[in-house]
Each structure stands twice: as structure tokens, then as C-alpha cells.
Amino acid sequence: LIETDAARAEWDNPMQFVLACVSYAVGLGNVWRFPYLCQMHGGGGFLIPYMLMLVLLGVPLFYMELAIGQKMRLGSIGAWRAISPYLGGVGMASVVTSMYLCLYYNVINAWSFWYLFHSFQSILPWAECPANSNLTGPVEECERATPTQYFFYRETLDISGSIEENGGIHMGQALCLLLAWIIVYLFIVKGVKSTGKVVYFTATFPYLVLIIYLIRGVTLHGAINGVKYMFTPKMEQLAKPTTWINAATQIFFSLGLGFGSLIAFASYNQYNNNFEKQAIVVSMVNSGTSIFASIVTFSIYGFKATFNYESCLERVRLLLLNTFDLAEDTISLENVNHWIAELNRTHPEQFASLGGRLETCDLEAELDTAVEGTGLAFIVYSEAIKNMPVSQLWSVLYFIMLLLLGMGSMLGNVIAVITPLSDLKFISVLSYPVGLVCLFCLLLGLGFTTRSGNYWFTMFNDYGATFSLLFIVLIEVITVCYIYGIKRFEKDVEDMLGHRLNWYWKIMLAGVSPILLIALFIFYIVNYIQGGTPTYQAWNKELGKSVVTEYPPYAQAFIGLLLASSVCCIPLTALYTYCKKRNLASGKRERTVSTVSL
Amino acid sequence: MLVRILVLLYLAGAPALAQTLCQPNASNGYRVRISIKTALGNQAYEWNENEMFLFRATMAFAMRRCYKTETYNVDNIIVCNQTLRVSFWFVVTSPENSTMLIPKADVEKAVSMSRHRINNAFLLTDRTLEFLGIHPTLAEPVNPDTPPWLIVFGVVIGAVFAGIIALLVSSLLQKRRKEKGMMEDGQDEEDMQVKGVENGNVLDGIYNRGFTDDDRFTKL
């Protein structure tokens, strides 16, 4: 039984809706996952599978979700129940997945706040190692790793050695998480009225920062190395299937399909809103932003790699000068390599005594160190920033941008949970239940601020949404095209837009996208099975680096629970509806999609 | 006559003796490494005899400053094995007995105490004027009472709470205005009107928002 209020809240104007979608889709993944993938899969050449997947998979599915939301004018649970009562579980699965995302995603915003607040110091705390207790040198852990890694793993996270070692809550993190949740609550407390105004800022300001960073980035010394490295296409990468798989998954997750956020956003649209144009615009903007952000990232990369390379050369130069007692100006940075060969020739025994202390400095190797995810954003970028002049300013700008990107995506996540729940009257239209949802997420999210919290975070990040989403969207597409029927869908769209579905949409939705999704799905399962025991990167404080560790059995069970809990909603709800229908076989007038014969 | 010969021998032997006291890897000696060009770039001065004299004088000063009872002189600082790198070894002899070397630990204490003065005499730093084996004492970390990040956090959360209060006040004022205005659609009660809709499809027609109570419908 679905009762709905005929006068649903609406966006003030279509622009708010577009900006909300942009703000949601353009998130941290554009900044840190796409550049990583670009680097891994042959630079400029990666754009080919990326664009192809955008056209074949991304845009049609995006269009479909907007159409459903706008037509049904309900959140994901209500909308899917309306389309097919047996598949109301799809909406439920979306809500569960969004819930997981809500729990852990805001922790990233908490870190951004932490770094932002720490940027207001004359020396950035991640620029230098702190001194140890008897002031003879830097702290050991910091010496073995780098100051930026030390700041992230020790001072920000206070990370333990493995997922089994628990610890107390990091108070600073907890405070920042509290702040992040208060701000999210304020943004959504008045529904689309407040959200609509907020997205003007969260959608546009990051672009301003990106442009400023682009200008700063390309003028940095050595930036050109990074940009050249990124754009040099390595076409042989296109032959590997993982390239295409990664392109597809990147498009998929970047657009935020399957979480129910898009359906929720579109449900607040006017009935005749032209979502077709908007779908294309938002998808293009999202991909364009990824490419733009990767130019910025790679110029920063190039700067960092060149800086490290030149530091390495400087260290080698000093080592040679000190060992062979040559005058200071004999060896310069340019002829270091020449001198290495020369000294090896003239003083072989003394040269041999250098042994392992002589480093090989390789610019390519520096550029090759691909890092993704939180490592890129919080370690690599902050390392590059600390070497820029006026680093505090750049640091503040950067972390504000990360915050806005993260908050924008968070809005979508929370709205995806709240809209269906409020449609179902589980929570009433008062703002206090919204506050309760936020409070609930905050309390559970505190678990991610404990000493082993980052490991749980990584688990949620890797497993909470990936597999379930593929399954959800696959079921979505099959439901809309084959159970609901592409013909009915066509009619609904014509009703809303005034013109029929283009052949492009029909072919993609009914044919190409499901096939691609099934292929992706099978690949994921195969990959997961072949991958053996799932592992994670544990920070080892003695070595000062991350080591690959296997998950303990209870953690693996938890991973299974994460995957199963969202996916199971679909068959369980179908079963439940079937049983209910059988029990109430006759008489009762169900307000369901009566023409669906199942 | 014999005395003169002895004096001559002594004068000839003294520098030789001094040289044997100062040797590379001497047990009581330290090696110094100076990187002037790295520190000063274009304004680098040249290392010559005068600079070496200044070094010896500075070391004597450091020893005097540390051990106030004994008067060290430039002669008590013996240097040897200077290389092009500009590195050399030095040892410190006692002012009373010029054949006796001051132990390593005492020299280290004196150097650590006056390190800053020694550096400044040469316009160098701990890194560019290295005493190999003597670690520079790092500066005391500045520990402010309130960490600066907490201050910024306080400012931001204060602003957020101010925003919340403003929000509450404005919604209260709006409510009061509405009570006076007596609009037809009532207040934040849960009296939803269930319109006859079928399976979630809103009935046709564009809803006339002229009578919408905005406040009511924006609550999720």
C-alpha cells in the first residue's frame, strides 16, 4: 500500500536538480580514482574505453534512473515497488547500500576537516618529522616512512598494526566526524529547499579550486613530466581486458548508479522536466571533470616526482662528495650520473665500499608509483603541497575542495536513505527523525575513528558497495526492460517528455547495457574467487610501510555479511511479496501494478 | 750549549709531535666537514688559512666557555688532513700539558654547548658545518597550550551552531507568522491527505502550487 502526498516537495528550478546531480556525481572518485586508472592503463589511451563505456553503459543507465524517479515520484523503495511489487527489494537493497556508504563516507570528510584545521599553522605538520623524546633526532617511525605518511597514519589515524588490534577512539577524529554530520544535517534538514540552495555552492566551488590548482599545477617545476607521462598513450594496455573492466566500473560508480540517490533526486522533479538533456549533460560534466582533475593531479604528480628525483640526486651528490672528498662544486646535479661512472672507473674499491648507500634515482620510477584512494588524496597530494611556496594557502584550498566534493556526494547518499523511508512513513516529515538518522550514522561511524577503524573503513569501501551495486543495477535494467516492459517505459517517457524514446536509448537499455553488466558481474565473481583470501594493507610501524595482510576469519565473515545483506533484500522481498499475495489471494484490492502478469 | 741544542731539538720536534697527536681516525679527534657553497651559494667565501685560524680560535673559545677553569689557546687546537671537500680532523690538547689530548666526550660537550655560536661564526648551519659523531640537539618543539587546530575547529563549530540557532529562530518566527496569517493547510501535523492515486503514479495534471504550504512539504 503506497500512499503519497500529491503535493510533493520540488526543486525551485531545474538548475538545482542538475547541480544536485553534478554535485553528487562529481566526487572524490573523480579526483583520486580516475587519475590512478589513467596511469595504470596507459595514459591517454585509457580515454578510449572510458568514453566508450560512458556511451554504452553510463548515460543510458543514468537516463533510466532519472526517468524512473521522475515518473514514480517516490524514493527507490516506493518506485521499484510501483514498477513491480516483487522487485521492491531492489529499492531496499539500494537503501541498505546507501546506508553503508553513509556510515563510512563521512569519515573521509572528517579527515578533510582534520587536515584543513591543521593547515592553519606556520609549518604544516606533515612537512617535517617531529623530534623524538630526547631531541636527538626525528621520531623513528617518521624517519623510516615519510613525514606525510607519519602524519596520516600516526597523528591522524593513530593506526594499529592490524585489524584485530583495537584501540580507543581518536578524539580529534571523533570531533571532526561530529562536525561533518552536523553540517550534513543542516544541509538536508529542510529537504530539497535547503539542499537545492546548498548545491549551488557545492557543485560550483570545486571547479573554481580546480582551475586555480590547474594554473598553479602547470606552472610548477617538473609538472610537465607528469602531464606528458599521463597523456603518452600506451596502446598495448587496451588489449588487456582489465582495462575495459576498470573503465566500465569507473563510469558505473562515478555516476553513482544504483544507490537510489538519482531516483530520489529525480522524484522531486516536475513531471515534465526534460531529464533526457539533463542526463546527457550531467554524464558529460562528470567525465569531463574526471579528465580535468586528472590533468591537475598529474601536474602535481610530475612536480612531486621531479622534486623527489632531484632530492635523490642531491643525496647521491653529497654522498659522492663526502666519500671521495672532492670539492663542492665539482659535482653538480646534472653530471651526477657521469661522475658515478667516472668514480667507479678510477676508484673501484672505494666505490664498492659505498655499497647499498648509493641510491639509483629514476624519474620514471617516481612517476610510476601509482597511488589511489585515500593514499593519493591525503598522502601524495599533501606531500606535493608542502613543497609549494605559500603551502598553507594551497593546503587550505585543496582540503576545502575535497570537503565540498565529499559533502556533495554525502548529500546524495543521505537523501537516498531518507527519501524512501519518509515515503514509506517510517520516518515522518518532521526534521527530528532526519536528525535521528544522522545521529545513528554518527554513532556507528565513530567505530571508524578507532585505532583499527581505517581497516574497517577500507573493508567497507572495497566491499560495501561494489558487488551489490552491480547486482542491483543489473536487476534494475532487466526489470525495466523486460518485466515492466520497454514499451511501457517508452510510453511513460513519452508522457513526461513529449517525444518517444530514441533508437539509441532503446538499443542501449534493452540490449547493450544488460550484456555489459552481466559481463562485469561475471568478471567480479571470477576475480573474487580467483583472488583467494581477501587481503588488506596493514601499516607496520617498525618498517614504516604498509604490508599486505590477510583478513582474519571473522572479518571475512563480515565481508560476506556486507555483500549478502544488501543483495539478499531482492530475493527475500520477492519471496515475501509472493507469500503475501498467495495468502491474500482473493478480494483485497491491491494498489499494485495490475497489468503486470507474474 | 747543551741547553741550546736541547731547546733547538724541542722546537724542531714540537710540531712533529703535534702532527702525531692529530691523525685521521684518532681516538680523541673529531672530523669536521664544511659545505660553504651549499650554504651560501653565490656569497660563498673561500676556505683558506685565515678561516682555519678562525676555526681554531672558535674551538678554543668553545673549550674555554665550557671549562671555565682552564684557558685554552689557539695552539691547543691541532688540525690535520684537510681535503678539497673542505673536511679535516682536529684534536684538542690540554693547556697544561701539550702532549695530552682532551677526551672525546669533553670535546663533544663543549661543541654541543656552543654549537650555535660556532655555526654563526662561519655563517653556516648544523647541516653545513658537520662535526661527524656529534648530533645536533634539535630545537625544543613548540607545544602551545591549545593546539592550533582546535582553535580553528572551535571557530567553525561555533559558526555552525550559530547557523543552527538562526535556523531554529527563523522557523519559530515563520510558525508564529503563519499562526497569525491563518493559512488553510494547517501545520506540521501528520494529517496527510491521501489522494486516490494508483500505484504511485500521480494523477495527471500539473499540481497548482499556488496553495502549497512550503513549510510543510519540505520536511522529509
PDB file of N, CA and C in Angstrom, chain A residues 136-167:
ATOM      1  N   THR A 136      67.168  14.008  20.020  1.00  0.00           N
ATOM      2  CA  THR A 136      68.377  13.737  19.252  1.00  0.00           C
ATOM      3  C   THR A 136      68.102  13.602  17.768  1.00  0.00           C
ATOM      4  N   GLY A 137      66.891  13.327  17.431  1.00  0.00           N
ATOM      5  CA  GLY A 137      66.595  13.163  16.018  1.00  0.00           C
ATOM      6  C   GLY A 137      65.100  13.035  15.821  1.00  0.00           C
ATOM      7  N   PRO A 138      64.687  12.779  14.596  1.00  0.00           N
ATOM      8  CA  PRO A 138      63.243  12.629  14.383  1.00  0.00           C
ATOM      9  C   PRO A 138      62.746  11.310  14.957  1.00  0.00           C
ATOM     10  N   VAL A 139      61.440  11.259  15.155  1.00  0.00           N
ATOM     11  CA  VAL A 139      60.798  10.043  15.644  1.00  0.00           C
ATOM     12  C   VAL A 139      61.110   8.909  14.677  1.00  0.00           C
ATOM     13  N   GLU A 140      61.397   7.735  15.216  1.00  0.00           N
ATOM     14  CA  GLU A 140      61.855   6.629  14.358  1.00  0.00           C
ATOM     15  C   GLU A 140      60.888   6.266  13.270  1.00  0.00           C
ATOM     16  N   GLU A 141      59.615   6.147  13.671  1.00  0.00           N
ATOM     17  CA  GLU A 141      58.622   5.717  12.687  1.00  0.00           C
ATOM     18  C   GLU A 141      58.587   6.703  11.530  1.00  0.00           C
ATOM     19  N   CYS A 142      58.725   7.982  11.863  1.00  0.00           N
ATOM     20  CA  CYS A 142      58.668   9.016  10.845  1.00  0.00           C
ATOM     21  C   CYS A 142      59.896   8.947   9.961  1.00  0.00           C
ATOM     22  N   GLU A 143      61.011   8.567  10.552  1.00  0.00           N
ATOM     23  CA  GLU A 143      62.239   8.521   9.773  1.00  0.00           C
ATOM     24  C   GLU A 143      62.180   7.402   8.754  1.00  0.00           C
ATOM     25  N   ARG A 144      61.605   6.270   9.152  1.00  0.00           N
ATOM     26  CA  ARG A 144      61.553   5.142   8.224  1.00  0.00           C
ATOM     27  C   ARG A 144      60.546   5.380   7.119  1.00  0.00           C
ATOM     28  N   ALA A 145      59.446   6.026   7.476  1.00  0.00           N
ATOM     29  CA  ALA A 145      58.463   6.365   6.443  1.00  0.00           C
ATOM     30  C   ALA A 145      58.749   7.802   6.008  1.00  0.00           C
ATOM     31  N   THR A 146      57.748   8.501   5.535  1.00  0.00           N
ATOM     32  CA  THR A 146      57.926   9.909   5.196  1.00  0.00           C
ATOM     33  C   THR A 146      57.076  10.744   6.156  1.00  0.00           C
ATOM     34  N   PRO A 147      57.398  12.027   6.310  1.00  0.00           N
ATOM     35  CA  PRO A 147      56.598  12.832   7.243  1.00  0.00           C
ATOM     36  C   PRO A 147      55.116  12.837   6.923  1.00  0.00           C
ATOM     37  N   THR A 148      54.766  12.845   5.623  1.00  0.00           N
ATOM     38  CA  THR A 148      53.344  12.867   5.283  1.00  0.00           C
ATOM     39  C   THR A 148      52.676  11.558   5.655  1.00  0.00           C
ATOM     40  N   GLN A 149      53.358  10.445   5.438  1.00  0.00           N
ATOM     41  CA  GLN A 149      52.779   9.167   5.825  1.00  0.00           C
ATOM     42  C   GLN A 149      52.628   9.098   7.340  1.00  0.00           C
ATOM     43  N   TYR A 150      53.679   9.575   8.044  1.00  0.00           N
ATOM     44  CA  TYR A 150      53.620   9.551   9.508  1.00  0.00           C
ATOM     45  C   TYR A 150      52.431  10.359  10.006  1.00  0.00           C
ATOM     46  N   PHE A 151      52.262  11.549   9.419  1.00  0.00           N
ATOM     47  CA  PHE A 151      51.154  12.383   9.864  1.00  0.00           C
ATOM     48  C   PHE A 151      49.828  11.695   9.607  1.00  0.00           C
ATOM     49  N   PHE A 152      49.677  11.049   8.468  1.00  0.00           N
ATOM     50  CA  PHE A 152      48.406  10.401   8.174  1.00  0.00           C
ATOM     51  C   PHE A 152      48.186   9.186   9.058  1.00  0.00           C
ATOM     52  N   TYR A 153      49.166   8.298   9.109  1.00  0.00           N
ATOM     53  CA  TYR A 153      48.928   7.043   9.816  1.00  0.00           C
ATOM     54  C   TYR A 153      49.027   7.184  11.324  1.00  0.00           C
ATOM     55  N   ARG A 154      49.940   8.034  11.808  1.00  0.00           N
ATOM     56  CA  ARG A 154      50.111   8.119  13.255  1.00  0.00           C
ATOM     57  C   ARG A 154      49.285   9.227  13.868  1.00  0.00           C
ATOM     58  N   GLU A 155      49.411  10.438  13.322  1.00  0.00           N
ATOM     59  CA  GLU A 155      48.752  11.545  14.008  1.00  0.00           C
ATOM     60  C   GLU A 155      47.293  11.691  13.627  1.00  0.00           C
ATOM     61  N   THR A 156      46.941  11.352  12.395  1.00  0.00           N
ATOM     62  CA  THR A 156      45.537  11.478  12.015  1.00  0.00           C
ATOM     63  C   THR A 156      44.755  10.252  12.443  1.00  0.00           C
ATOM     64  N   LEU A 157      45.270   9.065  12.120  1.00  0.00           N
ATOM     65  CA  LEU A 157      44.512   7.854  12.386  1.00  0.00           C
ATOM     66  C   LEU A 157      44.931   7.164  13.676  1.00  0.00           C
ATOM     67  N   ASP A 158      46.163   7.342  14.097  1.00  0.00           N
ATOM     68  CA  ASP A 158      46.761   6.565  15.195  1.00  0.00           C
ATOM     69  C   ASP A 158      46.488   5.096  14.946  1.00  0.00           C
ATOM     70  N   ILE A 159      46.912   4.643  13.787  1.00  0.00           N
ATOM     71  CA  ILE A 159      46.506   3.339  13.303  1.00  0.00           C
ATOM     72  C   ILE A 159      47.225   2.235  14.056  1.00  0.00           C
ATOM     73  N   SER A 160      46.550   1.129  14.263  1.00  0.00           N
ATOM     74  CA  SER A 160      47.168  -0.015  14.931  1.00  0.00           C
ATOM     75  C   SER A 160      47.782  -0.916  13.868  1.00  0.00           C
ATOM     76  N   GLY A 161      48.390  -2.007  14.331  1.00  0.00           N
ATOM     77  CA  GLY A 161      49.143  -2.828  13.387  1.00  0.00           C
ATOM     78  C   GLY A 161      48.309  -3.730  12.513  1.00  0.00           C
ATOM     79  N   SER A 162      47.090  -4.028  12.951  1.00  0.00           N
ATOM     80  CA  SER A 162      46.253  -4.900  12.137  1.00  0.00           C
ATOM     81  C   SER A 162      44.812  -4.703  12.552  1.00  0.00           C
ATOM     82  N   ILE A 163      43.936  -5.341  11.810  1.00  0.00           N
ATOM     83  CA  ILE A 163      42.518  -5.116  12.062  1.00  0.00           C
ATOM     84  C   ILE A 163      42.087  -5.727  13.398  1.00  0.00           C
ATOM     85  N   GLU A 164      42.884  -6.680  13.891  1.00  0.00           N
ATOM     86  CA  GLU A 164      42.496  -7.297  15.152  1.00  0.00           C
ATOM     87  C   GLU A 164      42.790  -6.409  16.349  1.00  0.00           C
ATOM     88  N   GLU A 165      43.827  -5.567  16.225  1.00  0.00           N
ATOM     89  CA  GLU A 165      44.189  -4.750  17.372  1.00  0.00           C
ATOM     90  C   GLU A 165      43.293  -3.535  17.428  1.00  0.00           C
ATOM     91  N   ASN A 166      42.407  -3.545  18.422  1.00  0.00           N
ATOM     92  CA  ASN A 166      41.526  -2.405  18.560  1.00  0.00           C
ATOM     93  C   ASN A 166      42.148  -1.365  19.448  1.00  0.00           C
ATOM     94  N   GLY A 167      41.506  -0.270  19.558  1.00  0.00           N
ATOM     95  CA  GLY A 167      42.020   0.763  20.436  1.00  0.00           C
ATOM     96  C   GLY A 167      40.914   1.740  20.729  1.00  0.00           C
TER      97      GLY A 167
END
